[in-house]
Structure formats: C-alpha cells, structure tokens
Tab-separated table of N, CA, C and O in Angstrom:
chain	number	residue	atom	x	y	z
A	1	MET	N	90.081	120.792	129.877
A	1	MET	CA	90.965	120.039	130.743
A	1	MET	C	90.844	118.543	130.480
A	1	MET	O	91.832	117.866	130.297
A	2	VAL	N	89.606	118.040	130.448
A	2	VAL	CA	89.382	116.619	130.223
A	2	VAL	C	89.792	116.240	128.806
A	2	VAL	O	90.388	115.188	128.589
A	3	LEU	N	89.515	117.131	127.853
A	3	LEU	CA	89.886	116.867	126.460
A	3	LEU	C	91.407	116.783	126.321
A	3	LEU	O	91.921	115.913	125.616
A	4	GLY	N	92.145	117.629	127.017
A	4	GLY	CA	93.603	117.603	126.971
A	4	GLY	C	94.170	116.308	127.530
A	4	GLY	O	95.101	115.728	126.974
A	5	GLN	N	93.594	115.834	128.630
A	5	GLN	CA	94.040	114.565	129.214
A	5	GLN	C	93.720	113.402	128.279
A	5	GLN	O	94.522	112.484	128.129
A	6	PHE	N	92.564	113.468	127.650
A	6	PHE	CA	92.177	112.421	126.704
A	6	PHE	C	93.144	112.381	125.524
A	6	PHE	O	93.584	111.303	125.103
A	7	LEU	N	93.475	113.550	124.999
A	7	LEU	CA	94.398	113.611	123.858
A	7	LEU	C	95.786	113.109	124.247
A	7	LEU	O	96.440	112.415	123.469
A	8	ARG	N	96.253	113.452	125.453
A	8	ARG	CA	97.547	112.951	125.912
A	8	ARG	C	97.536	111.435	126.066
A	8	ARG	O	98.490	110.754	125.707
A	9	ALA	N	96.443	110.906	126.598
A	9	ALA	CA	96.330	109.453	126.763
A	9	ALA	C	96.321	108.759	125.412
A	9	ALA	O	96.956	107.718	125.231
A	10	CYS	N	95.622	109.343	124.441
A	10	CYS	CA	95.591	108.765	123.093
A	10	CYS	C	96.976	108.807	122.447
A	10	CYS	O	97.390	107.855	121.789
A	11	ALA	N	97.682	109.904	122.626
A	11	ALA	CA	99.029	110.026	122.063
A	11	ALA	C	99.967	109.010	122.699
A	11	ALA	O	100.787	108.383	122.009
A	12	LEU	N	99.849	108.837	123.998
A	12	LEU	CA	100.686	107.858	124.695
A	12	LEU	C	100.376	106.443	124.215
A	12	LEU	O	101.287	105.653	123.949
A	13	LEU	N	99.116	106.128	124.071
A	13	LEU	CA	98.710	104.810	123.582
A	13	LEU	C	99.233	104.574	122.167
A	13	LEU	O	99.735	103.491	121.852
A	14	ALA	N	99.134	105.586	121.319
A	14	ALA	CA	99.626	105.458	119.943
A	14	ALA	C	101.135	105.214	119.933
A	14	ALA	O	101.640	104.385	119.172
A	15	ALA	N	101.866	105.925	120.781
A	15	ALA	CA	103.317	105.747	120.845
A	15	ALA	C	103.686	104.344	121.310
A	15	ALA	O	104.596	103.710	120.776
A	16	ILE	N	102.959	103.832	122.290
A	16	ILE	CA	103.218	102.479	122.786
A	16	ILE	C	102.947	101.452	121.698
A	16	ILE	O	103.719	100.514	121.500
A	17	LEU	N	101.856	101.624	120.959
A	17	LEU	CA	101.525	100.688	119.881
A	17	LEU	C	102.573	100.711	118.777
A	17	LEU	O	102.941	99.665	118.240
A	18	VAL	N	103.053	101.889	118.443
A	18	VAL	CA	104.083	101.996	117.394
A	18	VAL	C	105.358	101.302	117.839
A	18	VAL	O	105.972	100.549	117.086
A	19	LEU	N	105.780	101.525	119.070
A	19	LEU	CA	107.005	100.895	119.569
A	19	LEU	C	106.866	99.380	119.667
A	19	LEU	O	107.801	98.634	119.379
A	20	ALA	N	105.692	98.918	120.054
A	20	ALA	CA	105.474	97.474	120.156
A	20	ALA	C	105.461	96.818	118.785
A	20	ALA	O	105.902	95.677	118.621
A	21	ALA	N	104.966	97.525	117.799
A	21	ALA	CA	104.870	96.968	116.448
A	21	ALA	C	106.225	96.949	115.744
A	21	ALA	O	106.440	96.156	114.832
A	22	CYS	N	107.120	97.814	116.122
A	22	CYS	CA	108.425	97.915	115.472
A	22	CYS	C	109.408	96.969	116.149
A	22	CYS	O	109.959	97.269	117.193
A	23	GLN	N	109.624	95.849	115.535
A	23	GLN	CA	110.594	94.895	116.038
A	23	GLN	C	111.847	95.063	115.182
A	23	GLN	O	111.742	95.259	113.976
A	24	ASP	N	113.000	95.029	115.756
A	24	ASP	CA	114.189	95.245	114.943
A	24	ASP	C	114.411	94.085	113.987
A	24	ASP	O	113.952	92.970	114.204
A	25	GLU	N	115.111	94.385	112.909
A	25	GLU	CA	115.299	93.401	111.837
A	25	GLU	C	116.037	92.153	112.301
A	25	GLU	O	115.730	91.049	111.860
A	26	ALA	N	116.998	92.308	113.158
A	26	ALA	CA	117.771	91.156	113.617
A	26	ALA	C	116.881	90.174	114.369
A	26	ALA	O	117.003	88.957	114.189
A	27	ALA	N	115.986	90.680	115.177
A	27	ALA	CA	115.081	89.797	115.919
A	27	ALA	C	114.113	89.101	114.973
A	27	ALA	O	113.858	87.899	115.115
A	28	ARG	N	113.570	89.844	114.008
A	28	ARG	CA	112.656	89.235	113.035
A	28	ARG	C	113.376	88.165	112.216
A	28	ARG	O	112.841	87.086	111.966
A	29	LEU	N	114.595	88.468	111.809
A	29	LEU	CA	115.377	87.528	111.017
A	29	LEU	C	115.657	86.255	111.798
A	29	LEU	O	115.475	85.147	111.281
A	30	ALA	N	116.076	86.396	113.036
A	30	ALA	CA	116.365	85.232	113.872
A	30	ALA	C	115.108	84.392	114.093
A	30	ALA	O	115.171	83.158	114.094
A	31	GLU	N	113.980	85.056	114.257
A	31	GLU	CA	112.718	84.348	114.470
A	31	GLU	C	112.336	83.522	113.241
A	31	GLU	O	111.990	82.348	113.351
A	32	HIS	N	112.411	84.143	112.062
A	32	HIS	CA	112.085	83.424	110.827
A	32	HIS	C	113.053	82.259	110.597
A	32	HIS	O	112.648	81.165	110.225
A	33	GLN	N	114.322	82.513	110.825
A	33	GLN	CA	115.336	81.482	110.596
A	33	GLN	C	115.139	80.296	111.538
A	33	GLN	O	115.229	79.142	111.115
A	34	ALA	N	114.851	80.575	112.803
A	34	ALA	CA	114.654	79.492	113.779
A	34	ALA	C	113.418	78.666	113.433
A	34	ALA	O	113.458	77.428	113.485
A	35	ARG	N	112.336	79.335	113.074
A	35	ARG	CA	111.125	78.597	112.698
A	35	ARG	C	111.362	77.762	111.447
A	35	ARG	O	110.914	76.621	111.357
A	36	ALA	N	112.073	78.342	110.480
A	36	ALA	CA	112.339	77.630	109.228
A	36	ALA	C	113.162	76.375	109.483
A	36	ALA	O	112.861	75.302	108.942
A	37	GLU	N	114.197	76.496	110.298
A	37	GLU	CA	115.035	75.336	110.614
A	37	GLU	C	114.234	74.258	111.332
A	37	GLU	O	114.397	73.064	111.064
A	38	ALA	N	113.350	74.669	112.237
A	38	ALA	CA	112.517	73.703	112.961
A	38	ALA	C	111.579	72.977	111.998
A	38	ALA	O	111.424	71.757	112.067
A	39	TYR	N	110.961	73.725	111.096
A	39	TYR	CA	110.076	73.099	110.111
A	39	TYR	C	110.851	72.144	109.213
A	39	TYR	O	110.368	71.066	108.873
A	40	LEU	N	112.055	72.530	108.832
A	40	LEU	CA	112.876	71.682	107.974
A	40	LEU	C	113.191	70.365	108.671
A	40	LEU	O	113.089	69.295	108.063
A	41	GLU	N	113.549	70.424	109.948
A	41	GLU	CA	113.854	69.203	110.705
A	41	GLU	C	112.631	68.310	110.859
A	41	GLU	O	112.754	67.087	110.891
A	42	GLU	N	111.444	68.917	110.950
A	42	GLU	CA	110.205	68.147	111.109
A	42	GLU	C	109.690	67.601	109.783
A	42	GLU	O	108.721	66.852	109.765
A	43	GLY	N	110.318	67.998	108.679
A	43	GLY	CA	109.863	67.553	107.374
A	43	GLY	C	108.678	68.339	106.855
A	43	GLY	O	108.026	67.927	105.897
A	44	LYS	N	108.401	69.487	107.454
A	44	LYS	CA	107.319	70.365	106.997
A	44	LYS	C	107.919	71.357	105.996
A	44	LYS	O	108.191	72.511	106.302
A	45	TYR	N	108.112	70.860	104.779
A	45	TYR	CA	108.860	71.617	103.789
A	45	TYR	C	108.131	72.870	103.303
A	45	TYR	O	108.765	73.904	103.091
A	46	ALA	N	106.827	72.800	103.133
A	46	ALA	CA	106.076	73.966	102.665
A	46	ALA	C	106.190	75.119	103.665
A	46	ALA	O	106.409	76.273	103.276
A	47	GLU	N	106.073	74.804	104.951
A	47	GLU	CA	106.185	75.826	105.983
A	47	GLU	C	107.609	76.371	106.048
A	47	GLU	O	107.820	77.574	106.237
A	48	ALA	N	108.590	75.485	105.871
A	48	ALA	CA	109.991	75.921	105.882
A	48	ALA	C	110.271	76.868	104.721
A	48	ALA	O	110.967	77.872	104.894
A	49	VAL	N	109.716	76.561	103.554
A	49	VAL	CA	109.907	77.434	102.392
A	49	VAL	C	109.379	78.832	102.702
A	49	VAL	O	110.048	79.839	102.434
A	50	ILE	N	108.204	78.912	103.292
A	50	ILE	CA	107.611	80.211	103.618
A	50	ILE	C	108.503	80.982	104.589
A	50	ILE	O	108.778	82.170	104.383
A	51	GLU	N	108.974	80.313	105.625
A	51	GLU	CA	109.803	81.005	106.622
A	51	GLU	C	111.163	81.418	106.057
A	51	GLU	O	111.655	82.506	106.360
A	52	PHE	N	111.772	80.567	105.234
A	52	PHE	CA	113.045	80.959	104.620
A	52	PHE	C	112.839	82.153	103.688
A	52	PHE	O	113.663	83.067	103.645
A	53	LYS	N	111.735	82.168	102.948
A	53	LYS	CA	111.449	83.316	102.074
A	53	LYS	C	111.204	84.573	102.897
A	53	LYS	O	111.610	85.671	102.495
A	54	ASN	N	110.543	84.434	104.044
A	54	ASN	CA	110.347	85.591	104.925
A	54	ASN	C	111.687	86.119	105.422
A	54	ASN	O	111.902	87.323	105.490
A	55	ALA	N	112.597	85.209	105.767
A	55	ALA	CA	113.933	85.627	106.215
A	55	ALA	C	114.664	86.350	105.088
A	55	ALA	O	115.339	87.360	105.319
A	56	LEU	N	114.508	85.864	103.872
A	56	LEU	CA	115.182	86.486	102.738
A	56	LEU	C	114.593	87.845	102.384
A	56	LEU	O	115.268	88.671	101.775
A	57	GLN	N	113.341	88.090	102.758
A	57	GLN	CA	112.781	89.429	102.569
A	57	GLN	C	113.440	90.423	103.517
A	57	GLN	O	113.622	91.580	103.170
A	58	VAL	N	113.811	89.961	104.696
A	58	VAL	CA	114.492	90.829	105.657
A	58	VAL	C	115.940	91.053	105.218
A	58	VAL	O	116.432	92.178	105.226
A	59	ASP	N	116.634	89.975	104.827
A	59	ASP	CA	118.031	90.068	104.393
A	59	ASP	C	118.231	89.182	103.165
A	59	ASP	O	118.449	87.974	103.293
A	60	PRO	N	118.155	89.757	101.964
A	60	PRO	CA	118.261	88.973	100.733
A	60	PRO	C	119.616	88.297	100.518
A	60	PRO	O	119.739	87.415	99.675
A	61	ASN	N	120.632	88.685	101.266
A	61	ASN	CA	121.975	88.136	101.079
A	61	ASN	C	122.349	87.093	102.121
A	61	ASN	O	123.511	86.702	102.199
A	62	LEU	N	121.395	86.614	102.898
A	62	LEU	CA	121.681	85.658	103.966
A	62	LEU	C	121.894	84.261	103.374
A	62	LEU	O	120.960	83.605	102.916
A	63	ALA	N	123.122	83.812	103.386
A	63	ALA	CA	123.485	82.538	102.760
A	63	ALA	C	122.782	81.355	103.426
A	63	ALA	O	122.354	80.425	102.736
A	64	ASP	N	122.668	81.370	104.757
A	64	ASP	CA	122.002	80.262	105.455
A	64	ASP	C	120.550	80.114	105.027
A	64	ASP	O	120.041	79.005	104.899
A	65	ALA	N	119.875	81.232	104.802
A	65	ALA	CA	118.480	81.183	104.365
A	65	ALA	C	118.377	80.644	102.942
A	65	ALA	O	117.473	79.867	102.627
A	66	HIS	N	119.293	81.036	102.077
A	66	HIS	CA	119.300	80.509	100.707
A	66	HIS	C	119.545	78.996	100.718
A	66	HIS	O	118.879	78.245	100.000
A	67	HIS	N	120.490	78.558	101.534
A	67	HIS	CA	120.810	77.133	101.618
A	67	HIS	C	119.625	76.354	102.190
A	67	HIS	O	119.259	75.293	101.677
A	68	GLY	N	119.032	76.873	103.248
A	68	GLY	CA	117.875	76.212	103.841
A	68	GLY	C	116.697	76.168	102.896
A	68	GLY	O	115.977	75.165	102.817
A	69	LEU	N	116.489	77.249	102.146
A	69	LEU	CA	115.403	77.280	101.160
A	69	LEU	C	115.624	76.212	100.098
A	69	LEU	O	114.693	75.500	99.720
A	70	ALA	N	116.857	76.068	99.649
A	70	ALA	CA	117.163	75.038	98.655
A	70	ALA	C	116.886	73.639	99.209
A	70	ALA	O	116.293	72.800	98.522
A	71	LYS	N	117.257	73.397	100.474
A	71	LYS	CA	117.004	72.085	101.076
A	71	LYS	C	115.498	71.823	101.206
A	71	LYS	O	115.041	70.709	100.959
A	72	ALA	N	114.743	72.845	101.573
A	72	ALA	CA	113.297	72.683	101.707
A	72	ALA	C	112.646	72.428	100.347
A	72	ALA	O	111.741	71.594	100.226
A	73	LEU	N	113.122	73.123	99.327
A	73	LEU	CA	112.569	72.904	97.984
A	73	LEU	C	112.918	71.512	97.465
A	73	LEU	O	112.102	70.868	96.811
A	74	ILE	N	114.109	71.036	97.758
A	74	ILE	CA	114.473	69.670	97.373
A	74	ILE	C	113.576	68.679	98.108
A	74	ILE	O	113.143	67.683	97.540
A	75	GLY	N	113.276	68.964	99.367
A	75	GLY	CA	112.362	68.111	100.126
A	75	GLY	C	110.978	68.058	99.509
A	75	GLY	O	110.277	67.059	99.622
A	76	GLN	N	110.599	69.123	98.809
A	76	GLN	CA	109.306	69.158	98.121
A	76	GLN	C	109.415	68.623	96.692
A	76	GLN	O	108.459	68.712	95.937
A	77	LYS	N	110.567	68.117	96.338
A	77	LYS	CA	110.833	67.587	94.994
A	77	LYS	C	110.779	68.683	93.929
A	77	LYS	O	110.418	68.440	92.790
A	78	GLN	N	111.156	69.898	94.304
A	78	GLN	CA	111.218	71.023	93.372
A	78	GLN	C	112.679	71.358	93.105
A	78	GLN	O	113.180	72.423	93.465
A	79	VAL	N	113.365	70.428	92.492
A	79	VAL	CA	114.810	70.516	92.328
A	79	VAL	C	115.195	71.711	91.456
A	79	VAL	O	116.170	72.403	91.742
A	80	ARG	N	114.430	71.989	90.426
A	80	ARG	CA	114.765	73.100	89.530
A	80	ARG	C	114.734	74.431	90.283
A	80	ARG	O	115.641	75.252	90.145
A	81	GLN	N	113.706	74.651	91.098
A	81	GLN	CA	113.628	75.890	91.869
A	81	GLN	C	114.741	75.933	92.920
A	81	GLN	O	115.269	76.990	93.224
A	82	ALA	N	115.088	74.781	93.475
A	82	ALA	CA	116.133	74.729	94.487
A	82	ALA	C	117.481	75.115	93.885
A	82	ALA	O	118.298	75.778	94.535
A	83	TYR	N	117.703	74.723	92.649
A	83	TYR	CA	118.962	75.048	91.991
A	83	TYR	C	119.113	76.550	91.811
A	83	TYR	O	120.151	77.111	92.049
A	84	TRP	N	118.051	77.213	91.386
A	84	TRP	CA	118.122	78.653	91.153
A	84	TRP	C	118.115	79.400	92.443
A	84	TRP	O	118.617	80.434	92.623
C-alpha cells in the first residue's frame, strides 16, 4: 500500500517536472529575441550575438534574428561574419 502511494507520488512529480521543463517554442523564441534586443540597445554585443544565435536555433528562418545578429556582429567589428 505504502509502496503504491510512493510510486504514484513519484510518477506525479516526474510528470510535473516534464511539463515544467517543456516550454513551447514561441515562448522560448520571444524570450531570446527580447533579451537579444535589450543587449543590443545596451551595447552588449557579445551577449546579443549569443541570444540571437539561440533564437536562430529555435527558428532558423527568423529574419529579425538574422538582422539583429548582423547588427550585433557589426557592433563587434566583425563585418565579414555580419555580411554572411
């Protein structure tokens, strides 16, 4: 009886952890994009590059992320990488 309750509690805990860990792509994308834009405005180009690249891992075709990444790379004086 006690073992069954323990197993049910463990299963419930595992389900809660899985659901909490799974954030939908749109929310993750918006989070990365917002952080990247904030870093870009603050002149923190290295951090912006990381966040724009994270956004592009979620959606490789996001034009705003490509444009922002190029601006951040130009801010780092990496014009050749920004062009590509």
